[in-house]
Amino acid sequence: MTTAYNRKKQPEAVRRALLDCATKLAGEWGLTALTVQAVADAAGVTKGGLFHHFPNKQALIDAVAADLLDQFDAEIDAYMAKDDHPYGRFTRAYVEANFNNQGFGIGSPMAAMAISLITNPDMNRAWLKWLAERLRRHYDTDNAPILEIVRLAADGAWTAHLMGAAEVLSTSPDDLRLRLLALTLDN
Amino acid sequence: MTTAYNRKKQPEAVRRALLDCATKLAGEWGLTALTVQAVADAAGVTKGGLFHHFPNKQALIDAVAADLLDQFDAEIDAYMAKDDHPYGRFTRAYVEANFNNQGFGIGSPMAAMAISLITNPDMNRAWLKWLAERLRRHYDTDNAPILEIVRLAADGAWTAHLMGAAEVLSTSPDDLRLRLLALTLDN
DNA sequence: TGAAAGATACCAACTGGACGGTATCTTTCA
DNA sequence: TGAAAGATACCGTCCAGTTGGTATCTTTCA
């Protein structure tokens, strides 16, 4: 058995593993059911080892949240760069990111984690701050009420799929995505 | 001090109080932070008394969920009865119920409880079942993709307000509600 | 019909496990 | 060789659920 005692020290890799395992476990079982013991075990480290990297559980969770938000932000930017129509550009990127199951979107492993972060009262401030900043930045192109409705519907679709409402919805994810995108074009 | 021990037995009233207090506390502090002790205290009963009415904590939560769902269902029916335009009738009622802060809607005391129930993996089956049944029943009038988008946007708005995103949204709740309703009329 | 018998409602104290966090010791490596 | 990385063992708290009772209500039957 190769414990972290024998193998080469690689603190950055361990820290990374702790973050990834925390994300994965929270996604599978919910943020509530997340225990530091389980995270440490999954990362192949003892609890003491975990507490060496993070002063307490909250700090671990905060780090995970920041990590996820960064990824989401980058994803949005990537979509926007590929879009050369100004009006509704942010909204379209937002829709795409919400549906893209490689990142945060429907069916992605991080999705369940993300919703825990959103619904956790202490946790959603970072998200709100991010959104407010984005909306301010894209005010000129994405301020129309219909665009807000599109973004809210994307949120709703995302949540619905997390809840396993896929079979309940009469529109397929891809169809829904295309229809939402279409609504951002007719101004 | 008049404890429930000495005073006249009124099991139904106590059971009702336990449900109401559980709903209220979960709304204030979240389902995660809900303890049976706190519920019992709030209802003026000891923990042992609570466990007489509910075999375990989960059963209490399940009962609360069933209760909330019943109320929501009744609210939908009430709105539908007042609407004499067939197309999109369910969707309009759904939107109204989501925004009505007297019942479940934005700003209501039950909202925070409801989202806990929704996001709780074990808990949302009843909700999905309810929704599936409703969609089946109103298939003829509420099957259009745009109506699904409207319902999803209503969900999104509801969630956004729970998260305190009110100041972030550029559209007021009432304006949003009217715009969503308008989208259900032009078929 | 009324008193005993049984059932239901409720209480107070306790149990056992889980979990976050700490103190201290060992190992690695620059 | 000493500071960082990580292990081991332990503590205190919180909380769901249990146990063994007492009070009140309902049913039975002489």
CSV table of C-alpha atoms (C1' of nucleotides) in Angstrom, one decimal:
chain,number,residue,atom,x,y,z
A,1,MET,CA,0.0,0.0,0.0
A,2,THR,CA,1.5,3.3,-1.1
A,3,THR,CA,0.6,5.9,1.5
A,4,ALA,CA,1.4,9.5,1.1
A,5,TYR,CA,4.2,8.9,3.6
A,6,ASN,CA,6.4,6.8,1.2
A,7,ARG,CA,5.6,8.4,-2.1
A,8,LYS,CA,7.3,11.6,-3.2
A,9,LYS,CA,5.9,14.8,-1.6
A,10,GLN,CA,3.8,16.8,-4.1
A,11,PRO,CA,1.8,19.2,-2.1
A,12,GLU,CA,0.3,21.0,-5.1
A,13,ALA,CA,-1.0,17.7,-6.5
A,14,VAL,CA,-2.4,16.7,-3.2
A,15,ARG,CA,-4.2,20.1,-2.8
A,16,ARG,CA,-5.5,19.7,-6.3
A,17,ALA,CA,-6.7,16.1,-5.5
A,18,LEU,CA,-8.5,17.4,-2.4
A,19,LEU,CA,-10.3,20.0,-4.4
A,20,ASP,CA,-11.3,17.6,-7.1
A,21,CYS,CA,-12.4,14.9,-4.7
A,22,ALA,CA,-14.4,17.4,-2.7
A,23,THR,CA,-16.1,18.6,-5.9
A,24,LYS,CA,-16.9,15.1,-7.0
A,25,LEU,CA,-18.2,13.9,-3.6
A,26,ALA,CA,-20.3,17.0,-3.1
A,27,GLY,CA,-21.7,16.4,-6.6
A,28,GLU,CA,-22.6,12.9,-5.8
A,29,TRP,CA,-23.9,13.2,-2.2
A,30,GLY,CA,-24.6,16.9,-1.8
A,31,LEU,CA,-22.7,19.6,0.0
A,32,THR,CA,-24.6,18.7,3.2
A,33,ALA,CA,-23.3,15.1,3.3
A,34,LEU,CA,-19.8,16.1,2.5
A,35,THR,CA,-17.4,15.1,5.3
A,36,VAL,CA,-13.7,16.0,5.5
A,37,GLN,CA,-12.9,12.4,6.3
A,38,ALA,CA,-14.5,11.3,3.0
A,39,VAL,CA,-12.6,13.9,1.1
A,40,ALA,CA,-9.3,13.0,2.7
A,41,ASP,CA,-9.9,9.3,2.0
A,42,ALA,CA,-10.8,9.9,-1.6
A,43,ALA,CA,-7.7,11.9,-2.1
A,44,GLY,CA,-5.5,9.2,-0.5
A,45,VAL,CA,-4.6,11.4,2.5
A,46,THR,CA,-5.6,11.4,6.2
A,47,LYS,CA,-7.7,14.0,7.8
A,48,GLY,CA,-4.6,15.5,9.4
A,49,GLY,CA,-3.2,15.9,5.9
A,50,LEU,CA,-6.2,17.7,4.7
A,51,PHE,CA,-6.2,20.1,7.6
A,52,HIS,CA,-2.6,20.9,6.7
A,53,HIS,CA,-3.8,22.3,3.4
A,54,PHE,CA,-7.0,23.9,4.6
A,55,PRO,CA,-7.5,25.5,8.0
A,56,ASN,CA,-11.1,24.2,8.2
A,57,LYS,CA,-13.9,22.7,6.3
A,58,GLN,CA,-15.3,26.0,5.2
A,59,ALA,CA,-12.1,27.1,3.6
A,60,LEU,CA,-12.1,23.9,1.6
A,61,ILE,CA,-15.6,24.5,0.4
A,62,ASP,CA,-14.8,28.2,-0.4
A,63,ALA,CA,-11.8,27.1,-2.5
A,64,VAL,CA,-14.0,24.6,-4.4
A,65,ALA,CA,-16.6,27.3,-5.1
A,66,ALA,CA,-14.0,29.8,-6.3
A,67,ASP,CA,-12.6,27.1,-8.5
A,68,LEU,CA,-15.9,26.3,-10.1
A,69,LEU,CA,-16.8,29.9,-10.7
A,70,ASP,CA,-13.5,30.5,-12.4
A,71,GLN,CA,-14.1,27.7,-14.8
A,72,PHE,CA,-17.6,28.9,-15.5
A,73,ASP,CA,-16.3,32.4,-16.2
A,74,ALA,CA,-13.7,31.1,-18.6
A,75,GLU,CA,-16.3,29.0,-20.4
A,76,ILE,CA,-18.5,32.0,-20.9
A,77,ASP,CA,-15.6,34.0,-22.3
A,78,ALA,CA,-14.7,31.2,-24.7
A,79,TYR,CA,-18.3,31.1,-26.1
A,80,MET,CA,-18.4,34.9,-26.4
A,81,ALA,CA,-15.2,35.0,-28.4
A,82,LYS,CA,-16.7,32.8,-31.1
A,83,ASP,CA,-19.8,35.0,-31.4
A,84,ASP,CA,-19.5,38.0,-33.6
A,85,HIS,CA,-23.1,39.3,-33.3
A,86,PRO,CA,-23.1,41.9,-30.5
A,87,TYR,CA,-26.8,41.9,-29.4
A,88,GLY,CA,-27.4,39.2,-26.8
A,89,ARG,CA,-23.8,37.8,-27.0
A,90,PHE,CA,-23.5,37.3,-23.3
A,91,THR,CA,-26.9,35.7,-23.1
A,92,ARG,CA,-26.1,33.2,-25.8
A,93,ALA,CA,-22.8,32.3,-24.1
A,94,TYR,CA,-24.7,31.9,-20.9
A,95,VAL,CA,-27.2,29.6,-22.5
A,96,GLU,CA,-24.5,27.5,-24.2
A,97,ALA,CA,-22.5,27.2,-21.0
A,98,ASN,CA,-25.6,26.1,-19.1
A,99,PHE,CA,-26.3,23.3,-21.6
A,100,ASN,CA,-22.7,22.2,-22.3
A,101,ASN,CA,-22.3,19.0,-20.4
A,102,GLN,CA,-18.5,19.1,-20.6
A,103,GLY,CA,-18.3,22.0,-18.2
A,104,PHE,CA,-21.1,23.0,-15.9
A,105,GLY,CA,-24.1,22.2,-18.0
A,106,ILE,CA,-26.8,19.7,-17.9
A,107,GLY,CA,-25.5,16.2,-17.0
A,108,SER,CA,-22.0,17.4,-16.1
A,109,PRO,CA,-20.3,16.0,-13.0
A,110,MET,CA,-19.9,19.5,-11.5
A,111,ALA,CA,-23.5,20.4,-11.9
A,112,ALA,CA,-24.8,18.9,-8.6
A,113,MET,CA,-22.0,20.5,-6.8
A,114,ALA,CA,-22.8,23.8,-8.3
A,115,ILE,CA,-26.4,23.7,-7.2
A,116,SER,CA,-25.3,23.1,-3.6
A,117,LEU,CA,-23.2,26.1,-3.8
A,118,ILE,CA,-26.0,28.1,-5.2
A,119,THR,CA,-28.6,27.1,-2.6
A,120,ASN,CA,-26.2,27.4,0.3
A,121,PRO,CA,-27.0,30.8,1.7
A,122,ASP,CA,-23.4,31.5,2.8
A,123,MET,CA,-22.1,30.4,-0.6
A,124,ASN,CA,-24.0,32.2,-3.3
A,125,ARG,CA,-22.6,35.7,-2.7
A,126,ALA,CA,-19.7,35.0,-4.9
A,127,TRP,CA,-22.1,33.9,-7.6
A,128,LEU,CA,-24.3,36.9,-7.3
A,129,LYS,CA,-21.3,39.2,-7.3
A,130,TRP,CA,-20.1,37.5,-10.5
A,131,LEU,CA,-23.5,37.8,-12.2
A,132,ALA,CA,-23.9,41.5,-11.2
A,133,GLU,CA,-20.5,42.3,-12.6
A,134,ARG,CA,-21.2,40.5,-15.9
A,135,LEU,CA,-24.6,42.1,-16.3
A,136,ARG,CA,-23.0,45.5,-15.8
A,137,ARG,CA,-20.2,44.8,-18.3
A,138,HIS,CA,-22.7,43.6,-20.9
A,139,TYR,CA,-25.4,46.1,-20.2
A,140,ASP,CA,-25.3,47.6,-23.7
A,141,THR,CA,-25.8,44.3,-25.5
A,142,ASP,CA,-27.8,42.1,-23.0
A,143,ASN,CA,-30.2,44.4,-21.1
A,144,ALA,CA,-33.4,43.6,-23.0
A,145,PRO,CA,-36.2,41.9,-20.9
A,146,ILE,CA,-36.5,39.0,-23.3
A,147,LEU,CA,-32.8,38.2,-22.8
A,148,GLU,CA,-33.4,38.1,-19.1
A,149,ILE,CA,-36.2,35.7,-19.6
A,150,VAL,CA,-34.0,33.5,-21.8
A,151,ARG,CA,-31.3,33.5,-19.1
A,152,LEU,CA,-33.8,32.6,-16.4
A,153,ALA,CA,-35.2,29.8,-18.6
A,154,ALA,CA,-31.7,28.5,-19.1
A,155,ASP,CA,-31.3,28.5,-15.3
A,156,GLY,CA,-34.6,26.7,-15.0
A,157,ALA,CA,-33.7,24.1,-17.6
A,158,TRP,CA,-30.4,23.5,-15.8
A,159,THR,CA,-32.1,23.0,-12.5
A,160,ALA,CA,-34.8,20.8,-14.0
A,161,HIS,CA,-32.2,18.5,-15.4
A,162,LEU,CA,-30.3,18.3,-12.2
A,163,MET,CA,-33.5,17.2,-10.6
A,164,GLY,CA,-33.9,14.5,-13.1
A,165,ALA,CA,-36.8,16.2,-14.8
A,166,ALA,CA,-35.5,15.3,-18.2
A,167,GLU,CA,-38.2,12.8,-18.9
A,168,VAL,CA,-40.8,15.2,-17.7
A,169,LEU,CA,-39.9,18.0,-20.1
A,170,SER,CA,-41.5,17.7,-23.5
A,171,THR,CA,-38.7,19.5,-25.2
A,172,SER,CA,-35.3,17.9,-25.6
A,173,PRO,CA,-32.3,19.7,-24.2
A,174,ASP,CA,-30.9,20.4,-27.6
A,175,ASP,CA,-34.2,21.6,-29.0
A,176,LEU,CA,-34.6,23.8,-26.0
A,177,ARG,CA,-31.2,25.3,-26.4
A,178,LEU,CA,-31.8,26.1,-30.0
A,179,ARG,CA,-35.1,27.8,-29.2
A,180,LEU,CA,-33.6,29.9,-26.5
A,181,LEU,CA,-30.7,30.9,-28.8
A,182,ALA,CA,-33.3,31.9,-31.4
A,183,LEU,CA,-35.1,34.1,-29.0
A,184,THR,CA,-31.9,36.2,-28.6
A,185,LEU,CA,-31.7,37.0,-32.2
A,186,ASP,CA,-34.9,38.7,-33.2
A,187,ASN,CA,-34.5,42.3,-31.9
B,1,MET,CA,-46.2,25.9,33.3
B,2,THR,CA,-48.8,24.0,31.3
B,3,THR,CA,-47.0,21.3,29.4
B,4,ALA,CA,-48.6,19.2,26.8
B,5,TYR,CA,-48.3,16.4,29.3
B,6,ASN,CA,-51.0,17.7,31.7
B,7,ARG,CA,-53.2,19.7,29.4
B,8,LYS,CA,-55.9,18.2,27.3
B,9,LYS,CA,-54.6,15.7,24.7
B,10,GLN,CA,-55.1,17.0,21.2
B,11,PRO,CA,-52.9,14.8,19.0
B,12,GLU,CA,-54.2,16.3,15.7
B,13,ALA,CA,-53.3,19.8,16.8
B,14,VAL,CA,-49.9,18.7,18.0
B,15,ARG,CA,-49.2,16.9,14.7
B,16,ARG,CA,-50.3,20.0,12.8
B,17,ALA,CA,-48.1,22.2,15.0
B,18,LEU,CA,-45.1,20.0,14.4
B,19,LEU,CA,-45.6,20.2,10.6
B,20,ASP,CA,-46.1,24.0,10.7
B,21,CYS,CA,-43.1,24.5,12.9
B,22,ALA,CA,-40.9,22.3,10.8
B,23,THR,CA,-42.0,24.2,7.7
B,24,LYS,CA,-41.3,27.5,9.3
B,25,LEU,CA,-37.9,26.5,10.8
B,26,ALA,CA,-36.7,24.9,7.6
B,27,GLY,CA,-37.7,28.1,5.7
B,28,GLU,CA,-35.7,30.2,8.1
B,29,TRP,CA,-32.6,28.1,8.6
B,30,GLY,CA,-32.7,25.6,5.7
B,31,LEU,CA,-33.5,22.0,5.7
B,32,THR,CA,-29.9,21.1,6.6
B,33,ALA,CA,-30.0,23.0,9.8
B,34,LEU,CA,-33.3,21.5,10.9
B,35,THR,CA,-33.1,19.5,14.1
B,36,VAL,CA,-35.9,17.5,15.6
B,37,GLN,CA,-35.2,19.1,18.9
B,38,ALA,CA,-35.8,22.6,17.5
B,39,VAL,CA,-39.1,21.5,15.9
B,40,ALA,CA,-40.3,19.8,19.1
B,41,ASP,CA,-39.4,22.9,21.1
B,42,ALA,CA,-41.2,25.2,18.7
B,43,ALA,CA,-44.2,23.1,18.8
B,44,GLY,CA,-44.2,23.0,22.6
B,45,VAL,CA,-43.5,19.2,22.8
B,46,THR,CA,-40.5,17.2,23.7
B,47,LYS,CA,-38.5,15.2,21.3
B,48,GLY,CA,-40.0,12.0,22.6
B,49,GLY,CA,-43.4,13.5,21.8
B,50,LEU,CA,-42.4,14.3,18.3
B,51,PHE,CA,-41.2,10.8,17.8
B,52,HIS,CA,-44.5,9.5,18.9
B,53,HIS,CA,-46.1,11.2,15.9
B,54,PHE,CA,-43.3,10.6,13.3
B,55,PRO,CA,-41.2,7.4,13.4
B,56,ASN,CA,-38.1,9.3,12.3
B,57,LYS,CA,-36.9,12.6,11.0
B,58,GLN,CA,-37.3,11.6,7.4
B,59,ALA,CA,-41.0,10.8,7.9
B,60,LEU,CA,-41.5,14.3,9.3
B,61,ILE,CA,-39.8,15.9,6.3
B,62,ASP,CA,-41.8,13.7,3.9
B,63,ALA,CA,-45.0,14.8,5.6
B,64,VAL,CA,-44.0,18.5,5.3
B,65,ALA,CA,-43.2,18.0,1.6
B,66,ALA,CA,-46.5,16.3,0.9
B,67,ASP,CA,-48.3,19.1,2.7
B,68,LEU,CA,-46.5,21.8,0.7
B,69,LEU,CA,-47.2,20.0,-2.6
B,70,ASP,CA,-50.9,19.8,-1.8
B,71,GLN,CA,-51.1,23.5,-1.1
B,72,PHE,CA,-49.3,24.3,-4.4
B,73,ASP,CA,-51.6,22.0,-6.3
B,74,ALA,CA,-54.6,23.8,-4.8
B,75,GLU,CA,-53.2,27.2,-5.7
B,76,ILE,CA,-52.7,26.1,-9.3
B,77,ASP,CA,-56.3,24.9,-9.5
B,78,ALA,CA,-57.6,28.2,-8.0
B,79,TYR,CA,-55.8,30.2,-10.7
B,80,MET,CA,-56.9,28.0,-13.5
B,81,ALA,CA,-60.6,28.3,-12.4
B,82,LYS,CA,-60.4,32.0,-12.9
B,83,ASP,CA,-58.9,31.7,-16.4
B,84,ASP,CA,-61.3,31.1,-19.3
B,85,HIS,CA,-58.8,31.1,-22.1
B,86,PRO,CA,-57.9,27.4,-22.8
B,87,TYR,CA,-54.5,27.7,-24.5
B,88,GLY,CA,-51.7,28.0,-21.9
B,89,ARG,CA,-54.1,28.0,-19.0
B,90,PHE,CA,-51.9,25.7,-16.8
B,91,THR,CA,-48.8,27.6,-17.7
B,92,ARG,CA,-50.4,31.0,-16.7
B,93,ALA,CA,-51.5,29.5,-13.4
B,94,TYR,CA,-48.0,28.1,-12.9
B,95,VAL,CA,-46.5,31.5,-13.4
B,96,GLU,CA,-49.0,33.2,-11.1
B,97,ALA,CA,-48.4,30.6,-8.3
B,98,ASN,CA,-44.7,31.1,-8.7
B,99,PHE,CA,-44.9,34.8,-8.2
B,100,ASN,CA,-47.6,35.0,-5.6
B,101,ASN,CA,-45.9,35.7,-2.4
B,102,GLN,CA,-48.9,34.7,-0.4
B,103,GLY,CA,-48.4,31.0,-1.1
B,104,PHE,CA,-45.2,29.6,-2.5
B,105,GLY,CA,-44.0,32.3,-4.7
B,106,ILE,CA,-41.2,34.8,-4.5
B,107,GLY,CA,-40.7,36.1,-1.0
B,108,SER,CA,-43.1,33.8,0.7
B,109,PRO,CA,-42.1,32.1,3.9
B,110,MET,CA,-42.5,28.7,2.4
B,111,ALA,CA,-40.3,29.3,-0.5
B,112,ALA,CA,-37.0,28.5,1.2
B,113,MET,CA,-38.4,25.4,2.5
B,114,ALA,CA,-39.7,24.4,-0.9
B,115,ILE,CA,-36.3,24.8,-2.5
B,116,SER,CA,-34.7,22.6,0.1
B,117,LEU,CA,-37.2,19.9,-0.7
B,118,ILE,CA,-36.7,20.3,-4.4
B,119,THR,CA,-32.9,20.2,-4.3
B,120,ASN,CA,-33.0,17.3,-1.8
B,121,PRO,CA,-32.3,14.2,-4.1
B,122,ASP,CA,-34.5,11.9,-2.0
B,123,MET,CA,-37.2,14.4,-1.9
B,124,ASN,CA,-38.0,15.7,-5.4
B,125,ARG,CA,-39.7,12.5,-6.7
B,126,ALA,CA,-43.0,13.6,-5.4
B,127,TRP,CA,-42.5,16.9,-7.2
B,128,LEU,CA,-41.5,15.3,-10.5
B,129,LYS,CA,-44.5,12.9,-10.3
B,130,TRP,CA,-46.8,15.8,-9.6
B,131,LEU,CA,-45.4,17.8,-12.6
B,132,ALA,CA,-45.6,14.8,-14.9
B,133,GLU,CA,-49.2,14.2,-14.0
B,134,ARG,CA,-50.1,17.8,-14.5
B,135,LEU,CA,-48.3,18.0,-17.9
B,136,ARG,CA,-50.1,14.9,-19.0
B,137,ARG,CA,-53.5,16.3,-17.9
B,138,HIS,CA,-52.9,19.7,-19.7
B,139,TYR,CA,-51.2,18.3,-22.7
B,140,ASP,CA,-53.7,19.6,-25.2
B,141,THR,CA,-53.5,23.2,-23.9
B,142,ASP,CA,-50.0,23.5,-22.6
B,143,ASN,CA,-47.7,21.5,-24.8
B,144,ALA,CA,-46.2,24.2,-26.9
B,145,PRO,CA,-42.4,24.7,-26.6
B,146,ILE,CA,-42.8,28.4,-25.8
B,147,LEU,CA,-45.0,27.5,-22.9
B,148,GLU,CA,-42.3,25.2,-21.5
B,149,ILE,CA,-39.8,28.0,-21.8
B,150,VAL,CA,-42.2,30.3,-19.9
B,151,ARG,CA,-42.5,27.7,-17.1
B,152,LEU,CA,-38.8,27.2,-16.9
B,153,ALA,CA,-38.3,31.0,-16.8
B,154,ALA,CA,-40.8,31.2,-13.9
B,155,ASP,CA,-38.8,28.5,-12.1
B,156,GLY,CA,-35.6,30.4,-12.8
B,157,ALA,CA,-37.1,33.7,-11.5
B,158,TRP,CA,-38.3,31.9,-8.4
B,159,THR,CA,-34.9,30.4,-7.7
B,160,ALA,CA,-33.2,33.7,-8.4
B,161,HIS,CA,-35.3,35.6,-5.9
B,162,LEU,CA,-34.7,32.9,-3.3
B,163,MET,CA,-31.0,33.4,-3.8
B,164,GLY,CA,-31.5,37.1,-3.3
B,165,ALA,CA,-30.8,37.9,-6.9
B,166,ALA,CA,-33.6,40.5,-6.9
B,167,GLU,CA,-31.2,43.4,-7.1
B,168,VAL,CA,-29.2,41.7,-9.8
B,169,LEU,CA,-32.2,41.3,-12.1
B,170,SER,CA,-33.0,44.2,-14.3
B,171,THR,CA,-36.6,43.4,-14.6
B,172,SER,CA,-39.0,43.8,-11.6
B,173,PRO,CA,-40.9,40.7,-10.4
B,174,ASP,CA,-44.2,42.2,-11.5
B,175,ASP,CA,-42.9,43.2,-14.9
B,176,LEU,CA,-41.4,39.8,-15.4
B,177,ARG,CA,-44.6,38.1,-14.5
B,178,LEU,CA,-46.6,40.2,-17.0
B,179,ARG,CA,-44.1,39.5,-19.7
B,180,LEU,CA,-44.2,35.8,-19.1
B,181,LEU,CA,-48.0,35.8,-19.1
B,182,ALA,CA,-48.0,37.8,-22.4
B,183,LEU,CA,-45.8,35.1,-23.9
B,184,THR,CA,-48.6,32.5,-23.3
B,185,LEU,CA,-51.2,34.4,-25.3
B,186,ASP,CA,-49.8,34.8,-28.8
B,187,ASN,CA,-50.3,31.5,-30.4
C,1,DT,C1',-73.4,3.2,34.2
C,2,DG,C1',-69.2,3.3,36.2
C,3,DA,C1',-65.0,1.3,37.2
C,4,DA,C1',-61.3,-1.5,35.7
C,5,DA,C1',-58.3,-2.5,31.6
C,6,DG,C1',-56.1,-1.3,27.8
C,7,DA,C1',-54.6,2.1,24.4
C,8,DT,C1',-52.9,6.4,23.2
C,9,DA,C1',-50.3,10.7,24.1
C,10,DC,C1',-46.5,12.6,25.9
C,11,DC,C1',-42.2,13.3,28.9
C,12,DA,C1',-37.2,13.1,30.8
C,13,DA,C1',-33.0,11.0,30.6
C,14,DC,C1',-29.9,8.5,28.2
C,15,DT,C1',-27.1,6.2,24.3
C,16,DG,C1',-24.2,5.7,20.5
C,17,DG,C1',-22.3,7.3,16.5
C,18,DA,C1',-20.6,10.8,13.5
C,19,DC,C1',-18.0,14.6,12.7
C,20,DG,C1',-15.1,18.9,12.9
C,21,DG,C1',-11.1,20.1,14.9
C,22,DT,C1',-6.5,19.8,17.7
C,23,DA,C1',-2.1,18.1,19.6
C,24,DT,C1',1.7,15.7,18.7
C,25,DC,C1',4.7,12.6,16.4
C,26,DT,C1',7.2,10.9,12.1
C,27,DT,C1',9.0,11.4,7.5
C,28,DT,C1',10.7,13.8,3.6
C,29,DC,C1',13.6,17.0,1.2
C,30,DA,C1',15.8,21.3,0.0
D,1,DT,C1',19.1,20.3,9.9
D,2,DG,C1',15.0,22.4,10.1
D,3,DA,C1',10.8,23.5,8.0
D,4,DA,C1',7.0,21.6,5.4
D,5,DA,C1',4.1,17.4,4.6
D,6,DG,C1',1.6,14.1,6.4
D,7,DA,C1',0.1,10.4,10.1
D,8,DT,C1',-2.0,9.0,14.4
D,9,DA,C1',-4.6,9.4,18.2
D,10,DC,C1',-7.7,11.9,20.7
D,11,DC,C1',-11.4,15.4,22.3
D,12,DG,C1',-15.9,17.8,22.6
D,13,DT,C1',-20.1,18.6,20.6
D,14,DC,C1',-24.1,17.8,18.3
D,15,DC,C1',-28.0,15.2,17.2
D,16,DA,C1',-31.2,11.2,15.8
D,17,DG,C1',-33.2,7.8,18.0
D,18,DT,C1',-34.3,4.7,22.4
D,19,DT,C1',-36.0,3.5,26.8
D,20,DG,C1',-38.8,3.3,30.5
D,21,DG,C1',-41.8,5.6,32.4
D,22,DT,C1',-46.5,8.8,33.7
D,23,DA,C1',-50.8,11.1,32.4
D,24,DT,C1',-55.0,11.1,29.8
D,25,DC,C1',-58.4,9.1,27.0
D,26,DT,C1',-61.5,5.2,25.3
D,27,DT,C1',-63.4,0.8,25.4
D,28,DT,C1',-65.3,-3.1,27.8
D,29,DC,C1',-68.2,-5.6,30.7
D,30,DA,C1',-70.3,-6.7,35.2
